[in-house]
């Protein structure tokens, strides 16, 4: 098999290496011969440096074919005979082996091809070979999506396997930059183990990390300190797990901020320690959200809707969402229930779920009962209908047990509204 054009430089390197080894062995075994100039040539090749030796080896190869095929001069033949006579038999054999250099047309075995040195990155290639080279396109320095980086980032790949929604995270440029700089083993793995020890299940990690990706920039010791603070306030492990799952940003709050939030609700609502703890366990985003809606709703309940402080306490402990409900929805619902349906304050306090129901549903059912003559919400009178049943049961049960009518009648009535 003939050598290709790309294998010739590597073959030269192998020739040079073999010649260098043989010459060094000769110099170690033989005493330095006396230099005798015969016919203008040195009896021994001069080796002053690696470069000179490489040049000598190249010349040996390039003139070997001419030397074997032509008659050498008498002086040169005598020089070779005299030089070889002074060499030991083993050395003579080695020197003869160094001169047995294959030609370009000689065939190399597969083992010899495997032993060839690797190609240099600066080795020129032909146009045909260059066309066959497949190179991956460079990553864009700026992108509006993380999709182009997933195949090149082990961190992003593992986050996707955990269920993280990158399409939501990439909307925040700071989040994308943070994740691309993180190493999974160094910056993420220990946080995941911490969350697992906290009680967060595997199927909950994706949703948690999608919302609070910034937890990877938190110090693990600070996270452990915040958990220890909650435990010192008699929150059980199950309570902490529930709170962290419902409010992923909870662990990103400092101990001082958490303590101030708990103190605010206990003081503002005049609740006991136990009721305050139960309140934030049921609605943990009270500790992470803004306090302005809470303050505004407290004023609405007292000043606009006319509830007493103890009534407010009772309603929010039954339905904590009332603290963060929309102000307009609260006032419209109260106006219809209290002024149109004539339900007094103390009955509304008993069934605060009416504030958590869509107003159009309350209107439809009340108007249907009023049409049937069954809209009676006073517990002291017969055929009393509680607010709880009015808003909580499905349409089938409402029509059958409360309105004493069919669902078809109810749907037909709704078309008249």
Coordinates of N, CA and C in Angstrom, one line a residue, residues 109-267:
X109 N 2.3 -2.2 7.1 CA 1.3 -3.0 7.7 C 0.3 -2.1 8.5
X110 N -0.8 -2.6 8.9 CA -1.7 -1.9 9.7 C -1.1 -1.5 11.0
X111 N -0.3 -2.4 11.6 CA 0.4 -2.1 12.9 C 1.3 -0.9 12.7
X112 N 2.1 -0.8 11.6 CA 3.0 0.3 11.4 C 2.2 1.6 11.2
X113 N 1.0 1.5 10.5 CA 0.2 2.7 10.3 C -0.3 3.2 11.6
X114 N -0.6 2.3 12.6 CA -1.1 2.7 13.9 C 0.0 3.4 14.7
X115 N 1.2 3.0 14.4 CA 2.3 3.5 15.2 C 2.8 4.9 14.7
X116 N 2.2 5.3 13.5 CA 2.6 6.6 13.0 C 2.2 7.7 14.0
X117 N 3.0 8.8 14.1 CA 2.6 9.9 15.0 C 1.4 10.6 14.5
X118 N 0.6 11.2 15.4 CA -0.6 11.9 15.0 C -0.3 13.1 14.1
X119 N -1.3 13.4 13.4 CA -1.2 14.6 12.5 C -1.1 15.9 13.3
X120 N -0.3 16.8 12.8 CA -0.1 18.1 13.4 C -1.4 18.9 13.1
X121 N -1.8 19.8 14.1 CA -3.0 20.7 13.8 C -2.6 21.7 12.7
X122 N -1.3 21.9 12.4 CA -0.9 22.8 11.4 C -0.7 22.1 10.0
X123 N -1.0 20.8 10.0 CA -0.7 20.0 8.8 C -1.7 20.5 7.7
X124 N -1.2 20.9 6.5 CA -2.2 21.4 5.5 C -3.0 20.2 4.9
X125 N -4.2 20.5 4.6 CA -5.1 19.5 4.0 C -5.6 20.0 2.6
X126 N -6.0 19.1 1.9 CA -6.5 19.4 0.5 C -7.9 20.0 0.6
X127 N -8.4 20.6 -0.5 CA -9.7 21.2 -0.5 C -10.8 20.1 -0.3
X128 N -10.6 18.9 -0.9 CA -11.6 17.8 -0.8 C -11.7 17.4 0.6
X129 N -10.5 17.3 1.3 CA -10.6 16.9 2.7 C -11.2 18.0 3.6
X130 N -11.0 19.2 3.3 CA -11.5 20.3 4.0 C -13.0 20.4 3.9
X131 N -13.6 20.0 2.7 CA -15.0 20.0 2.5 C -15.7 18.9 3.4
X132 N -15.0 17.8 3.6 CA -15.5 16.7 4.4 C -15.5 17.0 5.9
X133 N -14.8 18.0 6.3 CA -14.6 18.3 7.8 C -16.0 18.9 8.3
X134 N -16.5 18.3 9.3 CA -17.8 18.8 9.9 C -17.4 19.5 11.2
X135 N -17.8 20.8 11.3 CA -17.5 21.6 12.5 C -18.8 22.1 13.1
X136 N -18.9 22.0 14.4 CA -20.1 22.5 15.1 C -20.2 24.0 15.1
X137 N -21.3 24.6 14.8 CA -21.4 26.1 14.8 C -21.1 26.7 16.1
X138 N -20.5 27.8 16.2 CA -20.2 28.4 17.5 C -21.5 28.9 18.2
X139 N -21.4 28.9 19.5 CA -22.6 29.3 20.3 C -22.8 30.8 20.2
X140 N -24.0 31.3 20.0 CA -24.2 32.7 19.9 C -23.9 33.4 21.2
X141 N -23.2 34.5 21.2 CA -22.9 35.3 22.5 C -24.1 35.8 23.2
X142 N -25.2 36.1 22.4 CA -26.4 36.6 22.9 C -27.6 35.8 22.3
X143 N -28.5 35.4 23.2 CA -29.7 34.7 22.7 C -30.9 35.0 23.6
X144 N -32.1 35.0 22.9 CA -33.3 35.2 23.7 C -33.9 33.9 24.3
X145 N -33.3 32.8 24.0 CA -33.8 31.5 24.5 C -32.6 30.7 25.0
X146 N -32.9 29.8 26.0 CA -31.8 28.9 26.5 C -31.8 27.6 25.7
X147 N -32.6 27.5 24.7 CA -32.7 26.3 24.0 C -31.4 26.0 23.2
X148 N -30.7 27.0 22.7 CA -29.5 26.9 22.0 C -28.3 26.4 22.9
X149 N -28.4 26.6 24.2 CA -27.3 26.3 25.1 C -27.5 24.9 25.8
X150 N -28.7 24.3 25.6 CA -29.0 23.1 26.4 C -28.0 22.0 26.0
X151 N -27.8 21.8 24.7 CA -26.9 20.7 24.2 C -25.5 20.9 24.6
X152 N -25.1 22.1 25.0 CA -23.7 22.3 25.4 C -23.5 22.5 26.9
X153 N -24.5 22.4 27.6 CA -24.4 22.7 29.1 C -25.0 21.5 29.9
X154 N -24.1 20.9 30.6 CA -24.5 19.8 31.5 C -25.5 20.2 32.5
X155 N -25.3 21.4 33.1 CA -26.1 22.0 34.1 C -27.6 22.1 33.6
X156 N -27.8 22.7 32.4 CA -29.1 22.9 31.9 C -29.8 21.5 31.6
X157 N -29.0 20.6 31.1 CA -29.5 19.3 30.8 C -30.1 18.6 32.0
X158 N -29.3 18.7 33.1 CA -29.8 18.0 34.3 C -31.0 18.7 35.0
X159 N -31.0 20.1 34.8 CA -32.2 20.8 35.3 C -33.4 20.5 34.6
X160 N -33.3 20.2 33.3 CA -34.5 19.8 32.5 C -34.9 18.5 32.9
X161 N -34.0 17.6 33.2 CA -34.4 16.2 33.7 C -35.1 16.3 35.0
X162 N -34.8 17.3 35.8 CA -35.5 17.5 37.1 C -36.9 18.1 37.0
X163 N -37.2 18.6 35.8 CA -38.5 19.2 35.5 C -38.5 20.7 35.5
X164 N -37.4 21.3 35.5 CA -37.3 22.8 35.5 C -37.8 23.3 34.1
X165 N -38.7 24.3 34.1 CA -39.2 24.9 32.9 C -38.3 26.0 32.5
X166 N -37.4 25.8 31.6 CA -36.5 26.8 31.1 C -37.2 27.9 30.4
X167 N -38.3 27.6 29.8 CA -39.0 28.7 29.0 C -39.5 29.8 29.9
X168 N -39.8 29.5 31.2 CA -40.2 30.5 32.1 C -39.0 31.2 32.7
X169 N -37.9 30.5 32.9 CA -36.7 31.1 33.5 C -36.0 32.1 32.5
X170 N -36.0 31.7 31.2 CA -35.3 32.5 30.2 C -35.9 33.9 30.0
X171 N -37.1 34.1 30.6 CA -37.7 35.4 30.5 C -37.0 36.4 31.4
X172 N -36.2 35.9 32.3 CA -35.4 36.8 33.2 C -33.9 36.7 32.8
X173 N -33.4 37.7 32.2 CA -32.0 37.6 31.7 C -31.0 37.3 32.8
X174 N -31.2 37.8 34.0 CA -30.3 37.5 35.1 C -30.3 36.0 35.5
X175 N -31.5 35.4 35.3 CA -31.5 33.9 35.6 C -30.8 33.1 34.6
X176 N -30.9 33.5 33.3 CA -30.2 32.7 32.3 C -28.7 32.9 32.5
X177 N -28.2 34.0 32.7 CA -26.8 34.3 32.9 C -26.3 33.5 34.2
X178 N -27.1 33.4 35.2 CA -26.7 32.7 36.4 C -26.6 31.2 36.1
X179 N -27.6 30.6 35.5 CA -27.5 29.2 35.3 C -26.4 28.8 34.3
X180 N -26.1 29.6 33.4 CA -25.0 29.3 32.4 C -23.6 29.3 33.1
X181 N -23.5 30.1 34.1 CA -22.2 30.2 34.8 C -22.0 29.1 35.9
X182 N -23.1 28.4 36.3 CA -23.0 27.4 37.4 C -22.6 26.1 36.9
X183 N -21.8 25.4 37.8 CA -21.4 24.1 37.6 C -22.3 23.2 38.5
X184 N -22.8 22.1 37.9 CA -23.8 21.3 38.6 C -23.2 20.7 39.8
X185 N -22.0 20.1 39.8 CA -21.4 19.5 40.9 C -21.0 20.4 42.0
X186 N -20.5 21.6 41.6 CA -20.0 22.6 42.6 C -21.1 23.5 43.2
X187 N -22.1 23.9 42.4 CA -23.1 24.9 42.8 C -24.5 24.4 43.0
X188 N -24.8 23.3 42.5 CA -26.3 22.9 42.5 C -26.5 21.6 43.3
X189 N -25.6 20.6 43.2 CA -25.9 19.3 43.8 C -26.1 19.4 45.3
X190 N -25.3 20.2 46.0 CA -25.5 20.3 47.5 C -26.8 21.0 47.8
X191 N -27.3 21.9 47.0 CA -28.6 22.6 47.2 C -29.7 21.6 47.0
X192 N -29.6 20.7 46.0 CA -30.6 19.7 45.8 C -30.7 18.7 47.0
X193 N -29.6 18.3 47.5 CA -29.5 17.4 48.6 C -30.2 18.1 49.8
X194 N -29.9 19.4 50.0 CA -30.5 20.1 51.1 C -32.1 20.1 51.0
X195 N -32.6 20.4 49.8 CA -34.0 20.4 49.6 C -34.6 19.0 49.8
X196 N -33.9 18.0 49.4 CA -34.4 16.6 49.6 C -34.5 16.3 51.1
X197 N -33.5 16.7 51.9 CA -33.5 16.5 53.3 C -34.6 17.3 54.0
X198 N -35.0 18.4 53.4 CA -36.0 19.2 53.9 C -37.4 18.6 53.7
X199 N -37.5 17.6 52.8 CA -38.8 16.9 52.6 C -39.4 17.2 51.2
X200 N -38.8 17.9 50.4 CA -39.4 18.2 49.1 C -39.2 17.0 48.2
X201 N -40.3 16.5 47.6 CA -40.3 15.3 46.8 C -39.6 15.6 45.4
X202 N -39.2 14.5 44.7 CA -38.6 14.6 43.4 C -39.5 15.3 42.4
X203 N -40.8 15.0 42.4 CA -41.8 15.6 41.5 C -42.1 17.0 41.8
X204 N -41.6 17.6 43.0 CA -41.8 18.9 43.3 C -40.6 19.8 43.1
X205 N -39.5 19.2 42.8 CA -38.3 20.0 42.6 C -38.3 20.9 41.4
X206 N -38.9 20.4 40.3 CA -39.0 21.2 39.1 C -39.7 22.5 39.3
X207 N -40.9 22.4 39.9 CA -41.7 23.6 40.1 C -41.1 24.5 41.1
X208 N -40.4 24.0 42.1 CA -39.8 24.8 43.1 C -38.6 25.6 42.4
X209 N -37.7 24.9 41.7 CA -36.6 25.5 41.1 C -37.0 26.5 39.9
X210 N -38.1 26.2 39.3 CA -38.5 27.1 38.2 C -38.9 28.5 38.8
X211 N -39.5 28.5 40.0 CA -39.9 29.8 40.7 C -38.7 30.4 41.4
X212 N -37.9 29.6 42.1 CA -36.8 30.2 42.9 C -35.5 29.6 42.4
X213 N -35.1 30.0 41.2 CA -33.8 29.6 40.7 C -32.7 30.3 41.4
X214 N -33.0 31.4 42.1 CA -32.0 32.2 42.7 C -31.4 31.5 44.0
X215 N -32.0 30.4 44.4 CA -31.6 29.6 45.6 C -30.2 29.1 45.3
X216 N -29.8 28.9 44.0 CA -28.5 28.4 43.7 C -27.4 29.4 44.1
X217 N -27.7 30.6 44.2 CA -26.7 31.6 44.6 C -26.7 31.8 46.1
X218 N -27.5 31.1 46.8 CA -27.5 31.3 48.3 C -26.5 30.4 48.9
X219 N -26.0 30.8 50.0 CA -25.0 30.0 50.8 C -25.7 28.9 51.6
X220 N -25.2 27.7 51.5 CA -25.9 26.6 52.2 C -26.0 26.8 53.7
X221 N -25.0 27.4 54.3 CA -25.1 27.7 55.7 C -26.2 28.7 56.1
X222 N -26.5 29.7 55.2 CA -27.6 30.6 55.5 C -28.9 29.9 55.4
X223 N -29.0 29.0 54.4 CA -30.3 28.2 54.3 C -30.6 27.4 55.5
X224 N -29.5 26.7 56.0 CA -29.7 25.9 57.2 C -30.0 26.8 58.4
X225 N -29.5 28.0 58.5 CA -29.8 28.9 59.6 C -31.2 29.3 59.6
X226 N -31.8 29.5 58.4 CA -33.2 29.9 58.3 C -34.2 28.8 58.7
X227 N -33.8 27.6 58.3 CA -34.6 26.5 58.7 C -34.5 26.3 60.2
X228 N -33.3 26.4 60.8 CA -33.2 26.3 62.2 C -34.0 27.4 63.0
X229 N -34.1 28.6 62.4 CA -34.9 29.6 63.0 C -36.4 29.2 63.1
X230 N -36.9 28.7 62.0 CA -38.3 28.3 61.9 C -38.6 27.1 62.9
X231 N -37.6 26.2 63.1 CA -37.7 25.2 64.1 C -37.7 25.7 65.5
X232 N -37.0 26.8 65.7 CA -37.0 27.4 67.0 C -38.3 28.0 67.4
X233 N -39.1 28.4 66.4 CA -40.4 28.9 66.6 C -41.5 27.9 66.6
X234 N -41.1 26.6 66.8 CA -42.0 25.5 67.0 C -42.7 25.1 65.7
X235 N -42.1 25.4 64.6 CA -42.7 24.9 63.3 C -42.1 23.5 63.1
X236 N -43.0 22.5 62.9 CA -42.6 21.2 62.7 C -41.9 21.0 61.3
X237 N -41.2 19.9 61.1 CA -40.6 19.6 59.8 C -41.7 19.6 58.7
X238 N -42.8 19.0 59.0 CA -43.9 18.9 58.0 C -44.4 20.3 57.7
X239 N -44.5 21.2 58.7 CA -44.9 22.5 58.5 C -43.9 23.3 57.6
X240 N -42.7 23.1 57.9 CA -41.6 23.8 57.1 C -41.6 23.3 55.6
X241 N -41.8 22.0 55.5 CA -41.9 21.4 54.1 C -43.0 22.0 53.3
X242 N -44.2 22.1 54.0 CA -45.4 22.6 53.3 C -45.2 24.1 53.0
X243 N -44.6 24.8 53.9 CA -44.4 26.3 53.7 C -43.4 26.5 52.5
X244 N -42.3 25.8 52.5 CA -41.3 26.0 51.5 C -41.9 25.5 50.1
X245 N -42.7 24.5 50.1 CA -43.3 24.0 48.8 C -44.3 25.0 48.3
X246 N -45.1 25.6 49.1 CA -46.1 26.6 48.6 C -45.5 27.9 48.4
X247 N -44.4 28.3 49.1 CA -43.8 29.6 48.9 C -42.3 29.4 48.7
X248 N -41.8 29.0 47.5 CA -40.4 28.7 47.3 C -39.5 29.8 47.7
X249 N -39.9 31.1 47.7 CA -39.0 32.1 48.0 C -38.8 32.3 49.5
X250 N -39.4 31.5 50.3 CA -39.3 31.6 51.8 C -37.9 31.5 52.3
X251 N -37.2 30.5 51.7 CA -35.8 30.3 52.2 C -34.8 31.4 51.7
X252 N -35.3 32.2 50.8 CA -34.4 33.3 50.4 C -34.5 34.5 51.3
X253 N -35.4 34.5 52.3 CA -35.5 35.6 53.2 C -34.6 35.4 54.4
X254 N -34.0 36.4 54.9 CA -33.1 36.4 56.0 C -33.9 36.1 57.3
X255 N -33.2 35.7 58.3 CA -33.8 35.4 59.6 C -34.5 36.7 60.2
X256 N -33.8 37.8 60.0 CA -34.4 39.1 60.5 C -35.7 39.4 59.8
X257 N -35.8 39.2 58.5 CA -37.0 39.5 57.8 C -38.1 38.5 58.2
X258 N -37.8 37.3 58.3 CA -38.8 36.3 58.7 C -39.4 36.7 60.1
X259 N -38.5 37.0 61.0 CA -38.9 37.4 62.3 C -39.8 38.6 62.4
X260 N -39.4 39.6 61.5 CA -40.3 40.8 61.4 C -41.6 40.5 60.9
X261 N -41.7 39.6 59.9 CA -43.0 39.3 59.3 C -43.9 38.6 60.3
X262 N -43.4 37.6 61.1 CA -44.2 36.9 62.1 C -44.6 37.9 63.2
X263 N -43.7 38.8 63.5 CA -44.1 39.8 64.5 C -45.2 40.8 64.0
X264 N -45.2 41.1 62.7 CA -46.2 42.0 62.2 C -47.6 41.4 62.3
X265 N -47.7 40.1 61.8 CA -49.1 39.5 61.8 C -49.5 39.2 63.2
X266 N -48.6 38.9 64.1 CA -49.1 38.7 65.5 C -49.6 40.0 66.2
X267 N -48.9 41.1 65.8 CA -49.3 42.4 66.4 C -50.4 43.0 65.7

